[in-house]
Short mmCIF file of C-alpha atoms and ligand atoms in Angstrom, two decimals:
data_model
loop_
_atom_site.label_atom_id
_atom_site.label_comp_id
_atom_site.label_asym_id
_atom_site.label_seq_id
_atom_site.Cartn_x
_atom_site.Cartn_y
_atom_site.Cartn_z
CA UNK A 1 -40.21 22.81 -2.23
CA UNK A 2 -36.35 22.59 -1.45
CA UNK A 3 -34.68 26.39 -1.17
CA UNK A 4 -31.76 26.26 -3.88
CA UNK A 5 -29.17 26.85 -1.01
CA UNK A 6 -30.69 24.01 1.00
CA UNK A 7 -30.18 21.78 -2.59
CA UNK A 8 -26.58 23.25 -2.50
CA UNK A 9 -25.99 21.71 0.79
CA UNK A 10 -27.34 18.69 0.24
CA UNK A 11 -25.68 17.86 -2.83
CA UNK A 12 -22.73 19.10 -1.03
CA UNK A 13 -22.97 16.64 1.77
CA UNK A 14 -23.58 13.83 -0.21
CA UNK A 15 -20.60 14.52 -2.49
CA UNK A 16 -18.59 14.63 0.60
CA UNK A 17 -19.89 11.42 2.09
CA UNK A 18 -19.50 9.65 -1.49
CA UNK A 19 -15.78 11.08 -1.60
CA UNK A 20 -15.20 10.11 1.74
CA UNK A 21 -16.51 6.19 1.19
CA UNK A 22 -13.71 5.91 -1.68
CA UNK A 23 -10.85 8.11 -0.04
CA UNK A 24 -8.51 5.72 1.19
CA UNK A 25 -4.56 7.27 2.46
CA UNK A 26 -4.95 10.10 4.77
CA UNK A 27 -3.46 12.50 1.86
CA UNK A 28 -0.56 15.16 2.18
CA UNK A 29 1.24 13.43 4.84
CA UNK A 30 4.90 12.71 3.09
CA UNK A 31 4.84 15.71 0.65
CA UNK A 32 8.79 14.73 1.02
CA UNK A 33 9.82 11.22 2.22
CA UNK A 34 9.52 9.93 5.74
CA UNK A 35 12.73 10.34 7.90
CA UNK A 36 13.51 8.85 11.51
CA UNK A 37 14.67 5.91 12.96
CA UNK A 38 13.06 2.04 12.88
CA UNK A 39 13.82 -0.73 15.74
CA UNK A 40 14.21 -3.80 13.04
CA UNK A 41 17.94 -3.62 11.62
CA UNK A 42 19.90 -3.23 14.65
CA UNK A 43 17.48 -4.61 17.30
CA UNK A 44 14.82 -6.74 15.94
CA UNK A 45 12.73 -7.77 18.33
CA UNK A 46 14.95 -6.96 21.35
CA UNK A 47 12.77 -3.48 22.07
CA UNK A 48 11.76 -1.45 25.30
CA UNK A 49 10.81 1.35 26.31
CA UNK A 50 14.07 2.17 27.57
CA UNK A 51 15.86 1.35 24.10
CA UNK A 52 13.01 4.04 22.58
CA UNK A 53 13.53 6.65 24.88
CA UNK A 54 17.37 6.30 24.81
CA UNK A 55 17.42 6.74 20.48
CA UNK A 56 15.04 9.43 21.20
CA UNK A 57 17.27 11.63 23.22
CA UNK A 58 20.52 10.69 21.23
CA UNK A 59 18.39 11.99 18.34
CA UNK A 60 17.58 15.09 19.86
CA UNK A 61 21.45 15.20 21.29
CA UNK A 62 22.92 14.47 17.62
CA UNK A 63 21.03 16.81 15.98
CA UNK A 64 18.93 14.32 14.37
CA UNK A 65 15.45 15.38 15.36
CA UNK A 66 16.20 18.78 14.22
CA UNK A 67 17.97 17.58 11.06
CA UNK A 68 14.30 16.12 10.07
CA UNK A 69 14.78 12.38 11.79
CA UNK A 70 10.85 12.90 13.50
CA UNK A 71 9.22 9.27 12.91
CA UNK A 72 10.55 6.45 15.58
CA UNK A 73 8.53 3.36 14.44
CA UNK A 74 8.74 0.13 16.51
CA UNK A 75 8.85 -2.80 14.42
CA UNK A 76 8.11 -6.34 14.78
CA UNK A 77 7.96 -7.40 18.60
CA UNK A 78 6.27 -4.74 20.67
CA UNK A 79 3.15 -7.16 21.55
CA UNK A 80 2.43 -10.42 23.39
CA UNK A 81 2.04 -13.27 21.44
CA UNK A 82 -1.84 -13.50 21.95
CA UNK A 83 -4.26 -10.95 21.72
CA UNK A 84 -6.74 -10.51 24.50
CA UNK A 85 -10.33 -11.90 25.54
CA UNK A 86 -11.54 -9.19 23.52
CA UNK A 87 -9.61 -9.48 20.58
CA UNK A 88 -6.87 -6.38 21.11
CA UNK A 89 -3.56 -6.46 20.53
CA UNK A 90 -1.68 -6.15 23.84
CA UNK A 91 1.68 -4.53 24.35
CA UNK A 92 4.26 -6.85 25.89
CA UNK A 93 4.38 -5.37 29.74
CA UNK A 94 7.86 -6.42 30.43
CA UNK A 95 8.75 -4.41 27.13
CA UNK A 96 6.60 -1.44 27.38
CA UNK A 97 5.60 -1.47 31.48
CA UNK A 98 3.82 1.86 30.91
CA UNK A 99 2.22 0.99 27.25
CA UNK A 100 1.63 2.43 23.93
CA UNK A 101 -0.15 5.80 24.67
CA UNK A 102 2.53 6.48 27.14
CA UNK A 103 5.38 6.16 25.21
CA UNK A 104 3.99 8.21 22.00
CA UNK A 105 2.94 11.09 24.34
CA UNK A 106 6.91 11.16 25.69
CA UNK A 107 8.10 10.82 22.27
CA UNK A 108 5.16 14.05 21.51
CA UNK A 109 6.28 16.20 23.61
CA UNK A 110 10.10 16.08 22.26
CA UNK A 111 9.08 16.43 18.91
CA UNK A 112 8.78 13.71 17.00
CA UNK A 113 5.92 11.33 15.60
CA UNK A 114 5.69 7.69 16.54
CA UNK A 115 4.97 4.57 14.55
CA UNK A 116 3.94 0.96 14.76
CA UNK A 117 4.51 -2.55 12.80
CA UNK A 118 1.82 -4.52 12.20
CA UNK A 119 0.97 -7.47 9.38
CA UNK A 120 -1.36 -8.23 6.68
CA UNK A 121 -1.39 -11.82 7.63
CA UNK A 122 -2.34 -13.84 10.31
CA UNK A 123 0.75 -13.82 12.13
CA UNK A 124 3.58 -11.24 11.75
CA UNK A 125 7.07 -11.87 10.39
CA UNK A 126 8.01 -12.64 13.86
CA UNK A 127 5.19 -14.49 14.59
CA UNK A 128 3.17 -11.93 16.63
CA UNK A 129 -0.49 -11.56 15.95
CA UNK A 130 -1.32 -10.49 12.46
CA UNK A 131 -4.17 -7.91 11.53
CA UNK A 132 -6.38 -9.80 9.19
CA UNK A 133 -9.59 -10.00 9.85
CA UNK A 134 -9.09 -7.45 12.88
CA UNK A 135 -7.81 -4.12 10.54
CA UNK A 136 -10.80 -1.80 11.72
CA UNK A 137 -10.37 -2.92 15.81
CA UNK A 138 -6.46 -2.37 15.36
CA UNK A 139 -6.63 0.67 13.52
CA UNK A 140 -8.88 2.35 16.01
CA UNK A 141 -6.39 1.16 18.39
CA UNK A 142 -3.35 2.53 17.42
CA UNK A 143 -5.83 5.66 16.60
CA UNK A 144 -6.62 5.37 20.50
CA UNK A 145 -2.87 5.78 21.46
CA UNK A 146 -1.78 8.64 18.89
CA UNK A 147 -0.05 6.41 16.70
CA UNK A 148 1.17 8.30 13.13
CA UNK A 149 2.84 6.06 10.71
CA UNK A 150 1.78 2.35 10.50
CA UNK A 151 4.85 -0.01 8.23
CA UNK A 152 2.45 -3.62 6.96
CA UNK A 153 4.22 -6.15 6.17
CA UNK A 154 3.57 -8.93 4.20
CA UNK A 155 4.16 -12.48 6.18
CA UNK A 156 1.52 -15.20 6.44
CA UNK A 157 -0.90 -14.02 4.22
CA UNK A 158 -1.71 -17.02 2.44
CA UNK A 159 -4.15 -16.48 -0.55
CA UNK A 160 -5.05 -12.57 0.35
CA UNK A 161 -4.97 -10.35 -2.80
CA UNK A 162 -2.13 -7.71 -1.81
CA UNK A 163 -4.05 -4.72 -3.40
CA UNK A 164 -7.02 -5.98 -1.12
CA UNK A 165 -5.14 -6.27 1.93
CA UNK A 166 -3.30 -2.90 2.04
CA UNK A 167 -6.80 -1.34 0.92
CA UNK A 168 -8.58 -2.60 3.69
CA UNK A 169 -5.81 -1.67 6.43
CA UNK A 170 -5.48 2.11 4.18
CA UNK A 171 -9.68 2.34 4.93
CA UNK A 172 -9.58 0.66 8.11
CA UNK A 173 -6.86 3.96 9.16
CA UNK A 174 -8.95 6.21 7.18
CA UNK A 175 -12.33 5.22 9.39
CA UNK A 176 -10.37 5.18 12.71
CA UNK A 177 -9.99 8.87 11.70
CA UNK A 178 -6.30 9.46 12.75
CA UNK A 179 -3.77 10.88 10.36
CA UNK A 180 -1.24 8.23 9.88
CA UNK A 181 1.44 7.78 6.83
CA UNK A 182 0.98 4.20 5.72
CA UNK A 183 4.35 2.29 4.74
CA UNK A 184 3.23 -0.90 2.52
CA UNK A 185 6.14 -3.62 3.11
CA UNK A 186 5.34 -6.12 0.93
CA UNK A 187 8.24 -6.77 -0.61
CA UNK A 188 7.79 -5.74 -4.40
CA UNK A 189 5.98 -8.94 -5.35
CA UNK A 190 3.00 -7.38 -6.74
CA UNK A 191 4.35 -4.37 -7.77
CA UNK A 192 2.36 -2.28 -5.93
CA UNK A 193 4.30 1.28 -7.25
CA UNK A 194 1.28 0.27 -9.69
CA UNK A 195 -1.60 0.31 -7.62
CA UNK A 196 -0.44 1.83 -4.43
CA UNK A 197 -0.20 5.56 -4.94
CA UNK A 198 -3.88 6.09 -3.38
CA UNK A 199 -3.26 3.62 -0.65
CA UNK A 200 -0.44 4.15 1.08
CA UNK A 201 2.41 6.78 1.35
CA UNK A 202 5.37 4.76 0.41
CA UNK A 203 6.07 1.10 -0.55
CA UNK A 204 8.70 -1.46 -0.69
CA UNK A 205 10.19 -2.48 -3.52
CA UNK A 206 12.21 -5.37 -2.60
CA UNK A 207 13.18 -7.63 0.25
CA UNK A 208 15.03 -6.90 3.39
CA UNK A 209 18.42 -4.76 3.52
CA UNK A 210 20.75 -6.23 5.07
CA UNK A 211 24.71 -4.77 6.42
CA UNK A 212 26.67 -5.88 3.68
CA UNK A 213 28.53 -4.30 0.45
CA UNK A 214 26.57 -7.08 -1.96
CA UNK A 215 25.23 -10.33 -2.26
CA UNK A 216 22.02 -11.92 -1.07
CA UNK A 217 21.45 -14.39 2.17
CA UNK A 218 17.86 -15.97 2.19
CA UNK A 219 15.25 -12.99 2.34
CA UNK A 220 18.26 -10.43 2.82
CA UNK A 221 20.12 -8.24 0.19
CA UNK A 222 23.57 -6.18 0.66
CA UNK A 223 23.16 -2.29 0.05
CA UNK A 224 24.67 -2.58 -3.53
CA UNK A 225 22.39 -5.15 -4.54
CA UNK A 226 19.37 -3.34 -3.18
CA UNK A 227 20.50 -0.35 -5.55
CA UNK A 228 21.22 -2.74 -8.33
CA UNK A 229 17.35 -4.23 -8.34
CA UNK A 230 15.90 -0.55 -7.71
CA UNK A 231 17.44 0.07 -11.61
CA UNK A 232 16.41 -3.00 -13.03
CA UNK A 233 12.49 -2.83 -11.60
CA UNK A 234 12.72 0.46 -13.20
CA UNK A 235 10.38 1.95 -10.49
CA UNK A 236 11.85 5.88 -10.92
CA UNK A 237 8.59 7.01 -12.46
CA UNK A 238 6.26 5.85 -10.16
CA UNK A 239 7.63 8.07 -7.51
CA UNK A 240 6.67 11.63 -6.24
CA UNK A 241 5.46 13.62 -3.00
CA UNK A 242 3.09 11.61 -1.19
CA UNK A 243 4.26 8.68 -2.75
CA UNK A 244 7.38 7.14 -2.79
CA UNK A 245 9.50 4.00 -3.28
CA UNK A 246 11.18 2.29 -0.30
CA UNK A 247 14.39 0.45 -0.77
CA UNK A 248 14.57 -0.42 3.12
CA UNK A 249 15.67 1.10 6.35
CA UNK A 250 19.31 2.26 6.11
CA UNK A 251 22.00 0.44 7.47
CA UNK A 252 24.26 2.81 7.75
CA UNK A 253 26.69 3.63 10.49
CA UNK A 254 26.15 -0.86 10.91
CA UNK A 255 29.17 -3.18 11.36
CA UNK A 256 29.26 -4.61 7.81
CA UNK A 257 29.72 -1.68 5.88
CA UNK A 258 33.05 0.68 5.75
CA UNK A 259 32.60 4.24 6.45
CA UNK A 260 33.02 4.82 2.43
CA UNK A 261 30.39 2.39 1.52
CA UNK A 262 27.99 4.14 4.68
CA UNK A 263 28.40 7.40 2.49
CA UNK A 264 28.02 6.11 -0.60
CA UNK A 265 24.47 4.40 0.56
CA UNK A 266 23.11 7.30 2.39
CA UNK A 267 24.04 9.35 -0.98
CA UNK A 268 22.33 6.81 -2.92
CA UNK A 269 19.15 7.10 -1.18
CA UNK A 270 19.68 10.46 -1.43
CA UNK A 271 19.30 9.92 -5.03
CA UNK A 272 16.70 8.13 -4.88
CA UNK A 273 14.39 10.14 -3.40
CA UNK A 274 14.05 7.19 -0.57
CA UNK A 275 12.73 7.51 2.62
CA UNK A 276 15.68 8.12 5.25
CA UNK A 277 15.03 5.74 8.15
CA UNK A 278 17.87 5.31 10.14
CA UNK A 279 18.23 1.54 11.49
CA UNK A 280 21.56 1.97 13.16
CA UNK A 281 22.56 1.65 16.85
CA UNK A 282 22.23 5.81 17.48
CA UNK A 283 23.65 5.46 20.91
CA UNK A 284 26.98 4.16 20.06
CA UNK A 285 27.34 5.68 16.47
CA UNK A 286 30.79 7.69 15.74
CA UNK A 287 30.75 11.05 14.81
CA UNK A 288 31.77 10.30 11.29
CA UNK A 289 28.36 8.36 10.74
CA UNK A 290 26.10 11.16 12.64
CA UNK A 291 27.99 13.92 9.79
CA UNK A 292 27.00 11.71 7.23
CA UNK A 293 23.48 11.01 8.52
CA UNK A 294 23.06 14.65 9.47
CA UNK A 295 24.32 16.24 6.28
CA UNK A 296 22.02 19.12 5.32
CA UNK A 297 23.37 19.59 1.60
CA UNK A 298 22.52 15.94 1.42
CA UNK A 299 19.62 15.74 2.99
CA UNK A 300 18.07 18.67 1.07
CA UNK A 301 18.99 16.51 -1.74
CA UNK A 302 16.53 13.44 -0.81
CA UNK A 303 14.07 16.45 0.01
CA UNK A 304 13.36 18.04 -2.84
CA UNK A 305 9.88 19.25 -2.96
CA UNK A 306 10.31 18.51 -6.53
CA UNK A 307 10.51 14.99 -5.22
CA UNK A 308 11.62 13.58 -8.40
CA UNK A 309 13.80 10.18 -8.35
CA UNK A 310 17.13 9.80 -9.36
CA UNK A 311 18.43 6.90 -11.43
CA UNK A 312 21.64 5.32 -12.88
CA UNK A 313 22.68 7.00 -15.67
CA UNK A 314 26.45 5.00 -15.93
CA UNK A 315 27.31 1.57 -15.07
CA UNK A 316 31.27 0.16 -16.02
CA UNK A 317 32.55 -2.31 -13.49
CA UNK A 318 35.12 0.75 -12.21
CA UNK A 319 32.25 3.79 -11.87
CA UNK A 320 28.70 4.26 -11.24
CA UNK A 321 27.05 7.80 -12.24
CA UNK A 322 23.63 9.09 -10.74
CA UNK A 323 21.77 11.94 -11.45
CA UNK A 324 18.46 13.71 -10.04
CA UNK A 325 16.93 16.48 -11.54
CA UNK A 326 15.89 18.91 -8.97
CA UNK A 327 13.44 22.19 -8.07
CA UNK A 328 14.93 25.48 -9.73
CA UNK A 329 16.69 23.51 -12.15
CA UNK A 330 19.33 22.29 -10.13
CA UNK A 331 20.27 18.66 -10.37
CA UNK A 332 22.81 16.28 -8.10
CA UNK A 333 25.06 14.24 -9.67
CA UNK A 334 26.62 11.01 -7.75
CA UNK A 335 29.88 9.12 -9.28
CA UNK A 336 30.57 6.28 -7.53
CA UNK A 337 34.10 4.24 -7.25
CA UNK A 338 32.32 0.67 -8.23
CA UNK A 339 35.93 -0.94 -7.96
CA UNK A 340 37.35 -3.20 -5.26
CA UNK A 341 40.05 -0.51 -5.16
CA UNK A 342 41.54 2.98 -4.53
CA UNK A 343 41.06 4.76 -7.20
CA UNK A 344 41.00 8.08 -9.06
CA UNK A 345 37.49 8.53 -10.45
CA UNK A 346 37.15 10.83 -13.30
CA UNK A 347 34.17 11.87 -15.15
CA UNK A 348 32.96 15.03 -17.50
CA UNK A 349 29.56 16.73 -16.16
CA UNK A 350 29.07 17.91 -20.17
CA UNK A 351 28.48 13.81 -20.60
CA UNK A 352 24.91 13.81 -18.83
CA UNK A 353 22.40 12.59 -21.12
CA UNK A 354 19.37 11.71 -19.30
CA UNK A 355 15.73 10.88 -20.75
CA UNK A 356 14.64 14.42 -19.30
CA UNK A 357 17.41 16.22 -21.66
CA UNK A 358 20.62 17.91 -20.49
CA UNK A 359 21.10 19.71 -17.61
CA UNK A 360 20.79 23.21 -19.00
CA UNK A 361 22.44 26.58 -18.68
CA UNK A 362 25.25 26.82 -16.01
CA UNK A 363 25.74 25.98 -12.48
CA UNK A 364 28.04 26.14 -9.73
CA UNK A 365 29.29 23.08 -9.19
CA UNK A 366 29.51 22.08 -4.87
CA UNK A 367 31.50 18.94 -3.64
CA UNK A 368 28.89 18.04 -0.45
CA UNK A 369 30.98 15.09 1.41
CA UNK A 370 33.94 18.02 0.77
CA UNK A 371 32.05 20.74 1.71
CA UNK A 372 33.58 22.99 -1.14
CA UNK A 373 32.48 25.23 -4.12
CA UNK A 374 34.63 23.51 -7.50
CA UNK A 375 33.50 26.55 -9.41
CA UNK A 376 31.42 26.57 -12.65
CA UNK A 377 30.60 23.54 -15.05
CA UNK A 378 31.10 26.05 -17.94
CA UNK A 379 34.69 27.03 -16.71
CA UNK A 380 35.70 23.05 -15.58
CA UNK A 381 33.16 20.40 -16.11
CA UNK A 382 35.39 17.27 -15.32
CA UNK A 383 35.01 16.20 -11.65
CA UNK A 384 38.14 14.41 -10.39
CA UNK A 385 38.99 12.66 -6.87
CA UNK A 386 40.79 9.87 -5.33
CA UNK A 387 37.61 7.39 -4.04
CA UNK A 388 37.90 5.05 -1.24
CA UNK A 389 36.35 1.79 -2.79
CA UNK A 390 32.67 1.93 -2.78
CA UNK A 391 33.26 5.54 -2.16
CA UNK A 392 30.99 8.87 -3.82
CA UNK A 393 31.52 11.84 -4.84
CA UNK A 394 28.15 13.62 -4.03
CA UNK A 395 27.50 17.14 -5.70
CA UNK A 396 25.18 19.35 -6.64
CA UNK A 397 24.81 21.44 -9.33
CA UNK A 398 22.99 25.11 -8.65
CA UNK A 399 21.79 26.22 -11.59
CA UNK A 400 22.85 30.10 -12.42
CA UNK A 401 19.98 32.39 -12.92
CA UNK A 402 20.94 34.80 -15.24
C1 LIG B 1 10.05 -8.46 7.31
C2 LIG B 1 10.23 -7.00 6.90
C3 LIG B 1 11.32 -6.38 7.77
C4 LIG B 1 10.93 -6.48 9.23
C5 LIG B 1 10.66 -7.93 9.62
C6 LIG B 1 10.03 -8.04 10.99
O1 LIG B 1 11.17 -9.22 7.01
O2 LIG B 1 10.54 -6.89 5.54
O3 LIG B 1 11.53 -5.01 7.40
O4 LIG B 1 9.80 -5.68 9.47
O5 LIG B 1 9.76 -8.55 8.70
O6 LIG B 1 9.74 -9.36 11.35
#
């Protein structure tokens, strides 16, 4: 007969096996979301070594790294355009003369975490070999050289079922048994902030960014626009630690924006509860950009352990409002000069009316991109500045305890 404790145990083990066959995401990774810096925007598939290490110790000069920048991901392009006799991906040598495993222990032992590109499809975006039909061999790859954070994207993939493919890649990571955050980029099409909470750490929602005010080109969509279709998909709700929506690598600090429309997208994001990933040029940024990029107030904003989203709340062709409720009952409000001009951009805190109520009590009421106290909403509630067009005014409101 079986001891009871021995029972204990074996039930025990099975229900860990049994949890561990469904488990998929490696769990707990992006309590708040992912920030560094990814290759694609600026670079495509222009990358070395060199160009790695270079961001790298600009990040760690800026203040980046310590600002919470830790994930550099390499995008499309690090591989040759075959895979080998035995069916591995192989880093392109000219690129990457000392390979993977080299790189991600230099990039280790400054602090941060290092991340890869792959594809669900047969070829990648680029056209670079795809994973399918070689997830587990890849995963235990990238496993093999320390990788953390995988972005899967969504090219050549023919007839797959998208909540199929990211499953198999999420279990294929799981089984190569090294903690990695896994960034779906497929695009939005099958709405994965549906399906994708248990699979992956954040998601896509649209198609690519791209460094303009608005407007669409092909697969590419100006900053504005980008913000525009995050309201209209209405994907706010399906966001929180572990879990988030992903409106694209920034472009800020990029040639086609003005410093006033850089702000105003970093704030947005900000809003948004979006993962930060730079995807500027770090080594020739101005210090203007690395403020806005570095901006603690900001940044705390985008990292509340709350981790709820933000959304539109106002939308006239002259202003935009945002709000975000926050931890401790603090929110962050974001008005917006929508205009194509200078202009003085007025509006009355005491008019938020969101679907989670009002924000209640009082607060102190802090200008961020100012870096100054306004005082209290109960004493003045109407927020009033000159904007740059495209330009925010970013604030947050501390709620008083009494
Ligand atoms: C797609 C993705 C981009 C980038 C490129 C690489 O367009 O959406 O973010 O990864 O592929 O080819």
């Amino acid at each position: 007969m079986m001891s009871t404790r021995k029972l204990v145990s074996l039930v025990a083990l099975l229900l860990a096996t049994a949890t561990s066959a469904f488990a998929q995401k490696f769990e707990g990774l992006a309590m708040t979301p992912p920030m560094g810096w990814n290759s694609w925007n600026t670079f495509e598939i222009e990358i070395s070594e060199d160009l790695v290490m270079g961001i790298a110790q600009t990040m760690i000069d800026s203040g980046m790294r310590d600002a919470g920048y830790t994930y550099i991901v390499l995008d499309d392009g690090w591989m040759l355009r075959e895979r080998d006799e035995n069916g591995n991906l192989v880093p392109d040598p000219e690129k990457f003369p000392n390979g993977i495993k080299h790189l991600a222990d230099w990039l280790h032992e400054r602090g941060f975490k290092f991340g890869l590109y792959n594809c669900a499809g047969s070829k990648t975006c680029a056209g670079f070999p795809g994973s399918q039909g070689h997830e587990f061999q890849d995963a235990r790859l990238y496993a093999s050289w320390d990788i953390d954070y995988l972005k899967y994207d969504w090219c050549n993939t023919d007839t797959r079922n998208a909540k199929e493919a990211y499953t198999t890649m999420s279990r294929a990571i799981r089984e190569a048994g090294r903690p990695m955050i896994f960034s779906l980029c497929e695009w939005g099409g099958n709405k994965p902030w549906e399906w994708a909470k248990d699979v992956g750490h954040l998601w896509r929602t649209t198609g690519d960014i791209i460094d303009m005010y608005e407007g669409s080109q092909q697969w590419s969509n100006g900053v504005k626009t980008i913000i525009d279709m995050q309201h209209d998909l209405g994907v706010a709700p399906y966001a929180g630690p572990d879990h988030w929506n992903d409106p694209d690598m920034m472009e800020v600090g990029n040639p086609g924006l003005t410093l006033a429309e850089s702000r105003m997208h970093f704030s947005i994001w900000c809003m948004l509860a979006a993962p930060l990933i730079a995807g500027n040029d770090l080594t020739v940024m101005s210090d203007e950009i690395t403020a806005i990029l570095t901006n603690k107030e900001a940044i705390a904003i985008d990292q509340d352990p709350m981790g709820k989203q933000g959304a539109r709340f106002l939308k006239t062709p002259e202003m935009e409002v945002y709000y975000r409720e926050l931890s401790g009952g603090d929110w962050a409000v974001c008005v917006m000069n929508a205009s194509g001009e200078t202009r003085e951009t007025t509006f009355d805190l005491n008019n938020i009316y969101t679907q989670e109520g009002r924000p209640q009590g009082d607060f102190i009421i802090k200008d961020i991109w100012a870096d100054k106290v306004l005082g209290k909403k109960s004493e003045n509630s109407v927020v009033s500045k000159t904007l740059e067009s495209h330009d925010v005014i970013l604030l947050r409101l501390s709620h008083i305890k009494e």
